[in-house]
JSON list of C-alpha atoms and ligand atoms in Angstrom, two decimals:
[
{"chain": "X", "resi": 82, "resn": "ILE", "atom": "CA", "xyz": [1.37, -25.35, 27.67]},
{"chain": "X", "resi": 83, "resn": "LEU", "atom": "CA", "xyz": [0.43, -23.96, 24.40]},
{"chain": "X", "resi": 84, "resn": "ALA", "atom": "CA", "xyz": [0.39, -20.63, 25.41]},
{"chain": "X", "resi": 85, "resn": "LEU", "atom": "CA", "xyz": [4.12, -21.17, 26.59]},
{"chain": "X", "resi": 86, "resn": "GLU", "atom": "CA", "xyz": [5.08, -22.37, 23.04]},
{"chain": "X", "resi": 87, "resn": "HIS", "atom": "CA", "xyz": [3.34, -19.44, 21.28]},
{"chain": "X", "resi": 88, "resn": "PRO", "atom": "CA", "xyz": [3.75, -16.50, 23.62]},
{"chain": "X", "resi": 89, "resn": "ARG", "atom": "CA", "xyz": [2.45, -14.05, 21.01]},
{"chain": "X", "resi": 90, "resn": "PRO", "atom": "CA", "xyz": [-1.13, -14.22, 20.03]},
{"chain": "X", "resi": 91, "resn": "MET", "atom": "CA", "xyz": [-1.54, -15.49, 16.29]},
{"chain": "X", "resi": 92, "resn": "LYS", "atom": "CA", "xyz": [-2.30, -12.88, 13.77]},
{"chain": "X", "resi": 93, "resn": "ARG", "atom": "CA", "xyz": [-5.58, -13.11, 12.35]},
{"chain": "X", "resi": 94, "resn": "PRO", "atom": "CA", "xyz": [-5.85, -14.29, 8.50]},
{"chain": "X", "resi": 95, "resn": "VAL", "atom": "CA", "xyz": [-5.82, -11.62, 5.91]},
{"chain": "X", "resi": 96, "resn": "PRO", "atom": "CA", "xyz": [-9.04, -10.86, 4.40]},
{"chain": "X", "resi": 97, "resn": "GLU", "atom": "CA", "xyz": [-9.33, -11.74, 0.58]},
{"chain": "X", "resi": 98, "resn": "VAL", "atom": "CA", "xyz": [-11.47, -9.26, -1.51]},
{"chain": "X", "resi": 99, "resn": "HIS", "atom": "CA", "xyz": [-12.88, -10.44, -4.99]},
{"chain": "X", "resi": 100, "resn": "PRO", "atom": "CA", "xyz": [-14.73, -8.04, -7.33]},
{"chain": "X", "resi": 101, "resn": "LYS", "atom": "CA", "xyz": [-18.62, -8.79, -6.68]},
{"chain": "X", "resi": 102, "resn": "PRO", "atom": "CA", "xyz": [-21.54, -6.51, -6.99]},
{"chain": "X", "resi": 103, "resn": "GLY", "atom": "CA", "xyz": [-21.76, -4.14, -3.84]},
{"chain": "X", "resi": 104, "resn": "ALA", "atom": "CA", "xyz": [-21.53, -0.82, -2.60]},
{"chain": "X", "resi": 105, "resn": "ARG", "atom": "CA", "xyz": [-22.94, 1.69, -5.15]},
{"chain": "X", "resi": 106, "resn": "VAL", "atom": "CA", "xyz": [-20.54, 3.84, -7.05]},
{"chain": "X", "resi": 107, "resn": "PRO", "atom": "CA", "xyz": [-21.32, 7.37, -6.12]},
{"chain": "X", "resi": 108, "resn": "ARG", "atom": "CA", "xyz": [-22.91, 9.07, -9.26]},
{"chain": "X", "resi": 109, "resn": "LEU", "atom": "CA", "xyz": [-19.76, 11.47, -9.74]},
{"chain": "X", "resi": 110, "resn": "TRP", "atom": "CA", "xyz": [-17.37, 8.52, -10.48]},
{"chain": "X", "resi": 111, "resn": "ARG", "atom": "CA", "xyz": [-19.89, 5.98, -12.28]},
{"chain": "X", "resi": 112, "resn": "GLN", "atom": "CA", "xyz": [-18.50, 6.90, -15.79]},
{"chain": "X", "resi": 113, "resn": "GLU", "atom": "CA", "xyz": [-14.84, 5.82, -14.58]},
{"chain": "X", "resi": 114, "resn": "VAL", "atom": "CA", "xyz": [-15.39, 3.55, -11.70]},
{"chain": "X", "resi": 115, "resn": "GLU", "atom": "CA", "xyz": [-16.99, 0.28, -12.44]},
{"chain": "X", "resi": 116, "resn": "ARG", "atom": "CA", "xyz": [-17.42, -1.12, -8.84]},
{"chain": "X", "resi": 117, "resn": "ILE", "atom": "CA", "xyz": [-16.25, -0.56, -5.30]},
{"chain": "X", "resi": 118, "resn": "LEU", "atom": "CA", "xyz": [-13.63, -3.35, -4.13]},
{"chain": "X", "resi": 119, "resn": "ILE", "atom": "CA", "xyz": [-13.42, -2.03, -0.63]},
{"chain": "X", "resi": 120, "resn": "THR", "atom": "CA", "xyz": [-15.51, 0.37, 1.11]},
{"chain": "X", "resi": 121, "resn": "ASP", "atom": "CA", "xyz": [-14.40, 3.14, 3.23]},
{"chain": "X", "resi": 122, "resn": "ASP", "atom": "CA", "xyz": [-15.93, 1.02, 6.19]},
{"chain": "X", "resi": 123, "resn": "GLN", "atom": "CA", "xyz": [-13.86, -2.00, 5.58]},
{"chain": "X", "resi": 124, "resn": "ILE", "atom": "CA", "xyz": [-10.83, -0.25, 5.22]},
{"chain": "X", "resi": 125, "resn": "ALA", "atom": "CA", "xyz": [-11.18, 1.56, 8.53]},
{"chain": "X", "resi": 126, "resn": "ARG", "atom": "CA", "xyz": [-12.12, -1.61, 10.44]},
{"chain": "X", "resi": 127, "resn": "ARG", "atom": "CA", "xyz": [-9.40, -3.43, 8.99]},
{"chain": "X", "resi": 128, "resn": "ILE", "atom": "CA", "xyz": [-6.82, -0.61, 9.73]},
{"chain": "X", "resi": 129, "resn": "ARG", "atom": "CA", "xyz": [-7.79, -0.84, 13.68]},
{"chain": "X", "resi": 130, "resn": "ILE", "atom": "CA", "xyz": [-6.92, -4.24, 13.39]},
{"chain": "X", "resi": 131, "resn": "MET", "atom": "CA", "xyz": [-3.67, -3.71, 11.95]},
{"chain": "X", "resi": 132, "resn": "ALA", "atom": "CA", "xyz": [-2.93, -1.03, 14.12]},
{"chain": "X", "resi": 133, "resn": "ARG", "atom": "CA", "xyz": [-3.71, -2.95, 17.12]},
{"chain": "X", "resi": 134, "resn": "GLU", "atom": "CA", "xyz": [-0.91, -5.59, 15.84]},
{"chain": "X", "resi": 135, "resn": "ILE", "atom": "CA", "xyz": [1.47, -3.23, 15.10]},
{"chain": "X", "resi": 136, "resn": "VAL", "atom": "CA", "xyz": [1.14, -1.51, 18.54]},
{"chain": "X", "resi": 137, "resn": "ARG", "atom": "CA", "xyz": [1.66, -4.82, 20.21]},
{"chain": "X", "resi": 138, "resn": "ASP", "atom": "CA", "xyz": [4.59, -5.57, 18.15]},
{"chain": "X", "resi": 139, "resn": "PHE", "atom": "CA", "xyz": [6.34, -2.12, 18.72]},
{"chain": "X", "resi": 140, "resn": "ALA", "atom": "CA", "xyz": [5.31, -1.42, 22.52]},
{"chain": "X", "resi": 141, "resn": "GLY", "atom": "CA", "xyz": [8.20, -0.17, 24.43]},
{"chain": "X", "resi": 142, "resn": "ARG", "atom": "CA", "xyz": [10.17, 1.59, 22.01]},
{"chain": "X", "resi": 143, "resn": "GLU", "atom": "CA", "xyz": [9.85, 4.72, 19.88]},
{"chain": "X", "resi": 144, "resn": "MET", "atom": "CA", "xyz": [9.21, 3.82, 16.22]},
{"chain": "X", "resi": 145, "resn": "VAL", "atom": "CA", "xyz": [9.99, 5.46, 12.97]},
{"chain": "X", "resi": 146, "resn": "VAL", "atom": "CA", "xyz": [7.45, 5.01, 10.58]},
{"chain": "X", "resi": 147, "resn": "VAL", "atom": "CA", "xyz": [9.06, 5.49, 6.93]},
{"chain": "X", "resi": 148, "resn": "SER", "atom": "CA", "xyz": [5.98, 5.96, 4.40]},
{"chain": "X", "resi": 149, "resn": "LEU", "atom": "CA", "xyz": [6.60, 5.81, 0.63]},
{"chain": "X", "resi": 150, "resn": "LEU", "atom": "CA", "xyz": [5.18, 8.63, -1.38]},
{"chain": "X", "resi": 151, "resn": "ASN", "atom": "CA", "xyz": [2.99, 9.43, -2.94]},
{"chain": "X", "resi": 152, "resn": "GLY", "atom": "CA", "xyz": [0.26, 6.51, -2.65]},
{"chain": "X", "resi": 153, "resn": "THR", "atom": "CA", "xyz": [0.37, 6.04, 1.05]},
{"chain": "X", "resi": 154, "resn": "VAL", "atom": "CA", "xyz": [-1.09, 9.45, 1.51]},
{"chain": "X", "resi": 155, "resn": "MET", "atom": "CA", "xyz": [-4.65, 8.28, 2.95]},
{"chain": "X", "resi": 156, "resn": "PHE", "atom": "CA", "xyz": [-3.30, 4.94, 4.40]},
{"chain": "X", "resi": 157, "resn": "LEU", "atom": "CA", "xyz": [-0.62, 6.54, 6.17]},
{"chain": "X", "resi": 158, "resn": "GLY", "atom": "CA", "xyz": [-3.09, 9.04, 7.94]},
{"chain": "X", "resi": 159, "resn": "ASP", "atom": "CA", "xyz": [-5.57, 6.51, 8.80]},
{"chain": "X", "resi": 160, "resn": "LEU", "atom": "CA", "xyz": [-3.15, 4.11, 10.23]},
{"chain": "X", "resi": 161, "resn": "ILE", "atom": "CA", "xyz": [-0.85, 6.63, 12.35]},
{"chain": "X", "resi": 162, "resn": "ARG", "atom": "CA", "xyz": [-3.93, 8.06, 14.11]},
{"chain": "X", "resi": 163, "resn": "ASN", "atom": "CA", "xyz": [-4.54, 4.51, 15.44]},
{"chain": "X", "resi": 164, "resn": "LEU", "atom": "CA", "xyz": [-1.03, 3.99, 16.55]},
{"chain": "X", "resi": 165, "resn": "SER", "atom": "CA", "xyz": [-1.16, 4.76, 20.10]},
{"chain": "X", "resi": 166, "resn": "LEU", "atom": "CA", "xyz": [2.63, 4.82, 20.45]},
{"chain": "X", "resi": 167, "resn": "PRO", "atom": "CA", "xyz": [5.47, 7.26, 20.30]},
{"chain": "X", "resi": 168, "resn": "LEU", "atom": "CA", "xyz": [6.28, 7.69, 16.91]},
{"chain": "X", "resi": 169, "resn": "ARG", "atom": "CA", "xyz": [8.53, 9.79, 14.25]},
{"chain": "X", "resi": 170, "resn": "LEU", "atom": "CA", "xyz": [7.69, 10.01, 10.71]},
{"chain": "X", "resi": 171, "resn": "ASP", "atom": "CA", "xyz": [9.68, 10.11, 7.74]},
{"chain": "X", "resi": 172, "resn": "PHE", "atom": "CA", "xyz": [9.15, 9.95, 3.72]},
{"chain": "X", "resi": 173, "resn": "ILE", "atom": "CA", "xyz": [10.87, 8.32, 0.98]},
{"chain": "X", "resi": 174, "resn": "GLY", "atom": "CA", "xyz": [9.85, 9.74, -2.58]},
{"chain": "X", "resi": 175, "resn": "VAL", "atom": "CA", "xyz": [10.22, 6.77, -4.98]},
{"chain": "X", "resi": 176, "resn": "SER", "atom": "CA", "xyz": [8.32, 6.34, -8.26]},
{"chain": "X", "resi": 177, "resn": "SER", "atom": "CA", "xyz": [8.55, 4.14, -11.35]},
{"chain": "X", "resi": 178, "resn": "TYR", "atom": "CA", "xyz": [8.42, 5.93, -14.60]},
{"chain": "X", "resi": 179, "resn": "GLY", "atom": "CA", "xyz": [7.64, 3.87, -17.41]},
{"chain": "X", "resi": 180, "resn": "ALA", "atom": "CA", "xyz": [5.23, 3.84, -20.47]},
{"chain": "X", "resi": 181, "resn": "GLY", "atom": "CA", "xyz": [2.28, 2.01, -21.15]},
{"chain": "X", "resi": 182, "resn": "THR", "atom": "CA", "xyz": [1.80, -1.10, -18.75]},
{"chain": "X", "resi": 183, "resn": "GLU", "atom": "CA", "xyz": [5.01, -1.96, -18.22]},
{"chain": "X", "resi": 184, "resn": "SER", "atom": "CA", "xyz": [6.83, -1.30, -14.90]},
{"chain": "X", "resi": 185, "resn": "GLY", "atom": "CA", "xyz": [9.51, 1.47, -15.35]},
{"chain": "X", "resi": 186, "resn": "GLU", "atom": "CA", "xyz": [12.56, 2.16, -13.68]},
{"chain": "X", "resi": 187, "resn": "LEU", "atom": "CA", "xyz": [12.54, 3.30, -9.96]},
{"chain": "X", "resi": 188, "resn": "VAL", "atom": "CA", "xyz": [13.42, 6.79, -9.34]},
{"chain": "X", "resi": 189, "resn": "PHE", "atom": "CA", "xyz": [14.01, 8.43, -5.71]},
{"chain": "X", "resi": 190, "resn": "THR", "atom": "CA", "xyz": [12.28, 11.68, -5.39]},
{"chain": "X", "resi": 191, "resn": "LYS", "atom": "CA", "xyz": [12.87, 12.38, -1.90]},
{"chain": "X", "resi": 192, "resn": "GLU", "atom": "CA", "xyz": [15.36, 11.13, 0.50]},
{"chain": "X", "resi": 193, "resn": "LEU", "atom": "CA", "xyz": [15.06, 10.28, 4.29]},
{"chain": "X", "resi": 194, "resn": "ARG", "atom": "CA", "xyz": [15.88, 12.83, 6.90]},
{"chain": "X", "resi": 195, "resn": "LEU", "atom": "CA", "xyz": [15.84, 11.05, 10.09]},
{"chain": "X", "resi": 196, "resn": "ASP", "atom": "CA", "xyz": [18.78, 9.01, 11.25]},
{"chain": "X", "resi": 197, "resn": "MET", "atom": "CA", "xyz": [17.56, 5.11, 11.04]},
{"chain": "X", "resi": 198, "resn": "ARG", "atom": "CA", "xyz": [20.57, 3.58, 12.87]},
{"chain": "X", "resi": 199, "resn": "GLY", "atom": "CA", "xyz": [19.41, 1.65, 15.73]},
{"chain": "X", "resi": 200, "resn": "ARG", "atom": "CA", "xyz": [15.72, 2.24, 15.24]},
{"chain": "X", "resi": 201, "resn": "ASP", "atom": "CA", "xyz": [12.68, 0.31, 15.01]},
{"chain": "X", "resi": 202, "resn": "VAL", "atom": "CA", "xyz": [11.23, 1.06, 11.55]},
{"chain": "X", "resi": 203, "resn": "LEU", "atom": "CA", "xyz": [7.70, 0.38, 10.02]},
{"chain": "X", "resi": 204, "resn": "LEU", "atom": "CA", "xyz": [8.00, 0.81, 6.43]},
{"chain": "X", "resi": 205, "resn": "VAL", "atom": "CA", "xyz": [4.74, 1.68, 4.90]},
{"chain": "X", "resi": 206, "resn": "ASP", "atom": "CA", "xyz": [3.29, 1.46, 1.31]},
{"chain": "X", "resi": 207, "resn": "ASP", "atom": "CA", "xyz": [-0.13, 1.24, -0.27]},
{"chain": "X", "resi": 208, "resn": "ILE", "atom": "CA", "xyz": [0.16, -1.80, -2.37]},
{"chain": "X", "resi": 209, "resn": "LEU", "atom": "CA", "xyz": [2.81, -4.72, -2.71]},
{"chain": "X", "resi": 210, "resn": "ASP", "atom": "CA", "xyz": [2.56, -5.46, -6.45]},
{"chain": "X", "resi": 211, "resn": "THR", "atom": "CA", "xyz": [5.70, -6.89, -8.21]},
{"chain": "X", "resi": 212, "resn": "GLY", "atom": "CA", "xyz": [7.71, -6.22, -5.03]},
{"chain": "X", "resi": 213, "resn": "LYS", "atom": "CA", "xyz": [10.19, -4.08, -7.02]},
{"chain": "X", "resi": 214, "resn": "THR", "atom": "CA", "xyz": [9.53, -1.03, -5.05]},
{"chain": "X", "resi": 215, "resn": "LEU", "atom": "CA", "xyz": [9.60, -2.65, -1.38]},
{"chain": "X", "resi": 216, "resn": "TYR", "atom": "CA", "xyz": [12.56, -4.62, -2.35]},
{"chain": "X", "resi": 217, "resn": "ARG", "atom": "CA", "xyz": [14.72, -1.84, -3.52]},
{"chain": "X", "resi": 218, "resn": "VAL", "atom": "CA", "xyz": [13.67, 0.29, -0.68]},
{"chain": "X", "resi": 219, "resn": "LEU", "atom": "CA", "xyz": [14.44, -2.32, 2.07]},
{"chain": "X", "resi": 220, "resn": "GLY", "atom": "CA", "xyz": [17.97, -2.67, 0.65]},
{"chain": "X", "resi": 221, "resn": "LYS", "atom": "CA", "xyz": [18.55, 1.04, 0.93]},
{"chain": "X", "resi": 222, "resn": "LEU", "atom": "CA", "xyz": [17.00, 1.02, 4.52]},
{"chain": "X", "resi": 223, "resn": "ARG", "atom": "CA", "xyz": [18.87, -1.98, 5.72]},
{"chain": "X", "resi": 224, "resn": "ALA", "atom": "CA", "xyz": [21.98, -0.16, 4.76]},
{"chain": "X", "resi": 225, "resn": "LEU", "atom": "CA", "xyz": [21.46, 2.50, 7.49]},
{"chain": "X", "resi": 226, "resn": "LYS", "atom": "CA", "xyz": [21.56, -0.05, 9.94]},
{"chain": "X", "resi": 227, "resn": "PRO", "atom": "CA", "xyz": [18.30, 0.13, 11.85]},
{"chain": "X", "resi": 228, "resn": "ARG", "atom": "CA", "xyz": [17.59, -2.12, 14.56]},
{"chain": "X", "resi": 229, "resn": "ARG", "atom": "CA", "xyz": [14.48, -3.92, 12.91]},
{"chain": "X", "resi": 230, "resn": "ILE", "atom": "CA", "xyz": [12.52, -3.24, 9.88]},
{"chain": "X", "resi": 231, "resn": "LYS", "atom": "CA", "xyz": [8.74, -4.48, 9.47]},
{"chain": "X", "resi": 232, "resn": "THR", "atom": "CA", "xyz": [6.79, -3.80, 6.45]},
{"chain": "X", "resi": 233, "resn": "CYS", "atom": "CA", "xyz": [3.19, -2.67, 6.15]},
{"chain": "X", "resi": 234, "resn": "VAL", "atom": "CA", "xyz": [0.99, -2.40, 3.15]},
{"chain": "X", "resi": 235, "resn": "LEU", "atom": "CA", "xyz": [-2.85, -2.01, 2.60]},
{"chain": "X", "resi": 236, "resn": "LEU", "atom": "CA", "xyz": [-3.05, -4.09, -0.47]},
{"chain": "X", "resi": 237, "resn": "ASN", "atom": "CA", "xyz": [-1.20, -7.09, -1.57]},
{"chain": "X", "resi": 238, "resn": "LYS", "atom": "CA", "xyz": [-1.46, -8.50, -5.11]},
{"chain": "X", "resi": 239, "resn": "ALA", "atom": "CA", "xyz": [0.41, -11.56, -4.86]},
{"chain": "X", "resi": 240, "resn": "ALA", "atom": "CA", "xyz": [-0.14, -12.94, -8.03]},
{"chain": "X", "resi": 241, "resn": "ARG", "atom": "CA", "xyz": [2.18, -10.28, -9.69]},
{"chain": "X", "resi": 242, "resn": "ARG", "atom": "CA", "xyz": [5.07, -10.83, -7.56]},
{"chain": "X", "resi": 243, "resn": "ILE", "atom": "CA", "xyz": [8.52, -10.81, -9.14]},
{"chain": "X", "resi": 244, "resn": "GLU", "atom": "CA", "xyz": [10.87, -10.16, -6.21]},
{"chain": "X", "resi": 245, "resn": "ALA", "atom": "CA", "xyz": [10.88, -12.41, -3.22]},
{"chain": "X", "resi": 246, "resn": "VAL", "atom": "CA", "xyz": [9.43, -9.81, -0.64]},
{"chain": "X", "resi": 247, "resn": "GLU", "atom": "CA", "xyz": [6.57, -10.14, 1.58]},
{"chain": "X", "resi": 248, "resn": "ALA", "atom": "CA", "xyz": [5.08, -7.51, 3.91]},
{"chain": "X", "resi": 249, "resn": "ASP", "atom": "CA", "xyz": [4.47, -8.09, 7.59]},
{"chain": "X", "resi": 250, "resn": "TYR", "atom": "CA", "xyz": [1.21, -6.65, 7.82]},
{"chain": "X", "resi": 251, "resn": "VAL", "atom": "CA", "xyz": [-1.17, -6.83, 5.06]},
{"chain": "X", "resi": 252, "resn": "GLY", "atom": "CA", "xyz": [-4.76, -5.04, 5.02]},
{"chain": "X", "resi": 253, "resn": "PHE", "atom": "CA", "xyz": [-6.21, -7.03, 2.13]},
{"chain": "X", "resi": 254, "resn": "GLU", "atom": "CA", "xyz": [-5.16, -9.57, -0.52]},
{"chain": "X", "resi": 255, "resn": "ILE", "atom": "CA", "xyz": [-6.41, -8.59, -3.81]},
{"chain": "X", "resi": 256, "resn": "PRO", "atom": "CA", "xyz": [-6.69, -10.46, -7.25]},
{"chain": "X", "resi": 257, "resn": "ASP", "atom": "CA", "xyz": [-4.65, -9.07, -10.29]},
{"chain": "X", "resi": 258, "resn": "ILE", "atom": "CA", "xyz": [-7.02, -6.20, -11.30]},
{"chain": "X", "resi": 259, "resn": "VAL", "atom": "CA", "xyz": [-6.65, -2.48, -11.89]},
{"chain": "X", "resi": 260, "resn": "VAL", "atom": "CA", "xyz": [-7.47, -0.84, -8.59]},
{"chain": "X", "resi": 261, "resn": "VAL", "atom": "CA", "xyz": [-7.52, 2.96, -7.73]},
{"chain": "X", "resi": 262, "resn": "GLY", "atom": "CA", "xyz": [-8.55, 5.16, -4.83]},
{"chain": "X", "resi": 263, "resn": "TYR", "atom": "CA", "xyz": [-7.54, 5.70, -1.08]},
{"chain": "X", "resi": 264, "resn": "GLY", "atom": "CA", "xyz": [-4.13, 7.27, -2.39]},
{"chain": "X", "resi": 265, "resn": "LEU", "atom": "CA", "xyz": [-3.98, 4.69, -5.28]},
{"chain": "X", "resi": 266, "resn": "ASP", "atom": "CA", "xyz": [-3.73, 6.19, -8.69]},
{"chain": "X", "resi": 267, "resn": "PHE", "atom": "CA", "xyz": [-4.08, 5.67, -12.65]},
{"chain": "X", "resi": 268, "resn": "ALA", "atom": "CA", "xyz": [-2.27, 8.40, -14.37]},
{"chain": "X", "resi": 269, "resn": "GLU", "atom": "CA", "xyz": [-2.11, 10.37, -11.25]},
{"chain": "X", "resi": 270, "resn": "ARG", "atom": "CA", "xyz": [-5.89, 10.64, -10.83]},
{"chain": "X", "resi": 271, "resn": "TYR", "atom": "CA", "xyz": [-8.29, 8.98, -8.50]},
{"chain": "X", "resi": 272, "resn": "ARG", "atom": "CA", "xyz": [-6.10, 9.25, -5.36]},
{"chain": "X", "resi": 273, "resn": "ASN", "atom": "CA", "xyz": [-8.83, 11.09, -3.73]},
{"chain": "X", "resi": 274, "resn": "LEU", "atom": "CA", "xyz": [-11.80, 8.49, -3.90]},
{"chain": "X", "resi": 275, "resn": "PRO", "atom": "CA", "xyz": [-12.56, 7.22, -0.21]},
{"chain": "X", "resi": 276, "resn": "PHE", "atom": "CA", "xyz": [-12.63, 3.59, -1.48]},
{"chain": "X", "resi": 277, "resn": "VAL", "atom": "CA", "xyz": [-10.70, 1.25, -3.48]},
{"chain": "X", "resi": 278, "resn": "GLY", "atom": "CA", "xyz": [-12.52, 0.77, -6.86]},
{"chain": "X", "resi": 279, "resn": "MET", "atom": "CA", "xyz": [-12.02, -0.79, -10.20]},
{"chain": "X", "resi": 280, "resn": "LEU", "atom": "CA", "xyz": [-11.88, 1.43, -13.14]},
{"chain": "X", "resi": 281, "resn": "HIS", "atom": "CA", "xyz": [-13.77, 0.61, -16.56]},
{"chain": "X", "resi": 282, "resn": "PRO", "atom": "CA", "xyz": [-11.54, -0.84, -18.77]},
{"chain": "X", "resi": 283, "resn": "HIS", "atom": "CA", "xyz": [-12.25, 1.84, -21.35]},
{"chain": "X", "resi": 284, "resn": "VAL", "atom": "CA", "xyz": [-10.46, 4.27, -18.93]},
{"chain": "X", "resi": 285, "resn": "TYR", "atom": "CA", "xyz": [-7.28, 2.26, -19.11]},
{"chain": "X", "resi": 286, "resn": "ASP", "atom": "CA", "xyz": [-7.82, 1.11, -22.98]},
{"chain": "X", "resi": 287, "resn": "GLN", "atom": "CA", "xyz": [-8.13, 4.75, -23.71]},
{"chain": "X", "resi": 288, "resn": "ALA", "atom": "CA", "xyz": [-4.86, 6.03, -21.77]},
{"chain": "X", "resi": 289, "resn": "SER", "atom": "CA", "xyz": [-2.67, 3.56, -23.37]},
{"chain": "X", "resi": 290, "resn": "GLN", "atom": "CA", "xyz": [-3.81, 4.50, -26.76]},
{"chain": "X", "resi": 291, "resn": "GLN", "atom": "CA", "xyz": [-2.94, 8.28, -26.48]},
{"chain": "X", "resi": 292, "resn": "VAL", "atom": "CA", "xyz": [-0.05, 8.89, -28.58]},
{"chain": "X", "resi": 293, "resn": "LYS", "atom": "CA", "xyz": [1.98, 10.51, -25.69]},
{"chain": "X", "resi": 294, "resn": "PRO", "atom": "CA", "xyz": [2.51, 7.69, -23.14]},
{"chain": "X", "resi": 295, "resn": "VAL", "atom": "CA", "xyz": [0.86, 8.64, -19.76]},
{"chain": "X", "resi": 296, "resn": "ARG", "atom": "CA", "xyz": [2.44, 6.99, -16.75]},
{"chain": "X", "resi": 297, "resn": "PRO", "atom": "CA", "xyz": [-0.55, 4.51, -15.45]},
{"chain": "X", "resi": 298, "resn": "GLY", "atom": "CA", "xyz": [0.93, 4.28, -12.00]},
{"chain": "X", "resi": 299, "resn": "LYS", "atom": "CA", "xyz": [1.82, 0.80, -11.01]},
{"chain": "X", "resi": 300, "resn": "ALA", "atom": "CA", "xyz": [-1.15, 0.30, -8.79]},
{"chain": "X", "resi": 301, "resn": "GLY", "atom": "CA", "xyz": [-2.97, 0.90, -11.69]},
{"chain": "X", "resi": 302, "resn": "ARG", "atom": "CA", "xyz": [-1.33, -1.05, -14.32]},
{"chain": "X", "resi": 303, "resn": "GLN", "atom": "CA", "xyz": [-3.08, -3.54, -15.97]},
{"chain": "X", "resi": 304, "resn": "GLY", "atom": "CA", "xyz": [-2.49, -7.15, -15.01]},
{"chain": "X", "resi": 305, "resn": "GLY", "atom": "CA", "xyz": [-0.98, -10.10, -17.11]},
{"chain": "X", "resi": 306, "resn": "ASP", "atom": "CA", "xyz": [1.58, -7.67, -18.79]},
{"chain": "F", "resi": 1443, "resn": "PRP", "atom": "C1", "xyz": [3.00, 2.24, -6.88]},
{"chain": "F", "resi": 1443, "resn": "PRP", "atom": "C2", "xyz": [2.72, 1.86, -5.26]},
{"chain": "F", "resi": 1443, "resn": "PRP", "atom": "C3", "xyz": [3.82, 1.17, -4.77]},
{"chain": "F", "resi": 1443, "resn": "PRP", "atom": "C4", "xyz": [4.58, 0.50, -5.86]},
{"chain": "F", "resi": 1443, "resn": "PRP", "atom": "C5", "xyz": [4.16, -0.99, -5.91]},
{"chain": "F", "resi": 1443, "resn": "PRP", "atom": "O1", "xyz": [3.99, 3.35, -6.75]},
{"chain": "F", "resi": 1443, "resn": "PRP", "atom": "O2", "xyz": [2.47, 3.11, -4.45]},
{"chain": "F", "resi": 1443, "resn": "PRP", "atom": "O3", "xyz": [4.82, 1.94, -4.13]},
{"chain": "F", "resi": 1443, "resn": "PRP", "atom": "O4", "xyz": [3.76, 0.97, -7.12]},
{"chain": "F", "resi": 1443, "resn": "PRP", "atom": "O5", "xyz": [4.65, -1.65, -6.92]},
{"chain": "F", "resi": 1443, "resn": "PRP", "atom": "P1", "xyz": [5.71, -2.64, -7.09]},
{"chain": "F", "resi": 1443, "resn": "PRP", "atom": "O6", "xyz": [5.30, -3.79, -6.10]},
{"chain": "F", "resi": 1443, "resn": "PRP", "atom": "O7", "xyz": [5.35, -3.37, -8.50]},
{"chain": "F", "resi": 1443, "resn": "PRP", "atom": "O8", "xyz": [7.06, -2.10, -7.13]},
{"chain": "F", "resi": 1443, "resn": "PRP", "atom": "P2", "xyz": [4.19, 4.23, -7.87]},
{"chain": "F", "resi": 1443, "resn": "PRP", "atom": "O9", "xyz": [5.40, 3.93, -8.50]},
{"chain": "F", "resi": 1443, "resn": "PRP", "atom": "O10", "xyz": [3.20, 4.02, -8.97]},
{"chain": "F", "resi": 1443, "resn": "PRP", "atom": "O11", "xyz": [4.25, 5.72, -7.31]},
{"chain": "F", "resi": 1443, "resn": "PRP", "atom": "P3", "xyz": [3.04, 6.44, -6.45]},
{"chain": "F", "resi": 1443, "resn": "PRP", "atom": "O12", "xyz": [3.21, 5.71, -5.22]},
{"chain": "F", "resi": 1443, "resn": "PRP", "atom": "O13", "xyz": [3.39, 7.69, -6.45]},
{"chain": "F", "resi": 1443, "resn": "PRP", "atom": "O14", "xyz": [1.68, 6.04, -7.07]}
]
């Protein structure tokens, strides 16, 4: 009876990660990265679980994966290699330009190429922070009349939310701390780290003291601004 009432398997709870001593930061990065928040193994395992949920939900129809540039570079690659479904891929370029730790105005740097009308769309981003990006992009996508849109993010910083937007698939819930790596930047650096890590405060303190403001990247913005 229960199975009839709940025909779809329940989603597993999203893992919450907290900054605690764990894996050693590689020597090369030790000056800048204080600790590893999520290891490459943890990321890989979690992505396989997320991919199974997505495959289950999108089975039977060709999907269009729409990925937001630039932060999704690693997550997208690892996610789609685990999506054993026919799919097409497109990108939206969107970035927030602002000085210091304040969120800036959103600028679209690349538009979609594929037709979204009637399609089953999976929108992928690396981090859901204030929600401004996803909210804006969802509005833009909905206007193109897809059949449905599901959203997928690797990291969710719920404490920072401003717009009422949630993702359908979330890799990890993280606290309001500065994170970099695995695609996420601080002033365009650290995207190539294979793990998600926390920066030493001196790195972002230094950056905010520079005369010419660097764009920290929203993933790298310090919380509580
Ligand atoms: C980052 C991140 C998300 C967005 C999330 O992008 O990649 O797209 O911020 O923040 P929000 O929920 O507060 O809108 P950013 O604009 O830094 O560009 P990037 O992807 O090139 O790093």
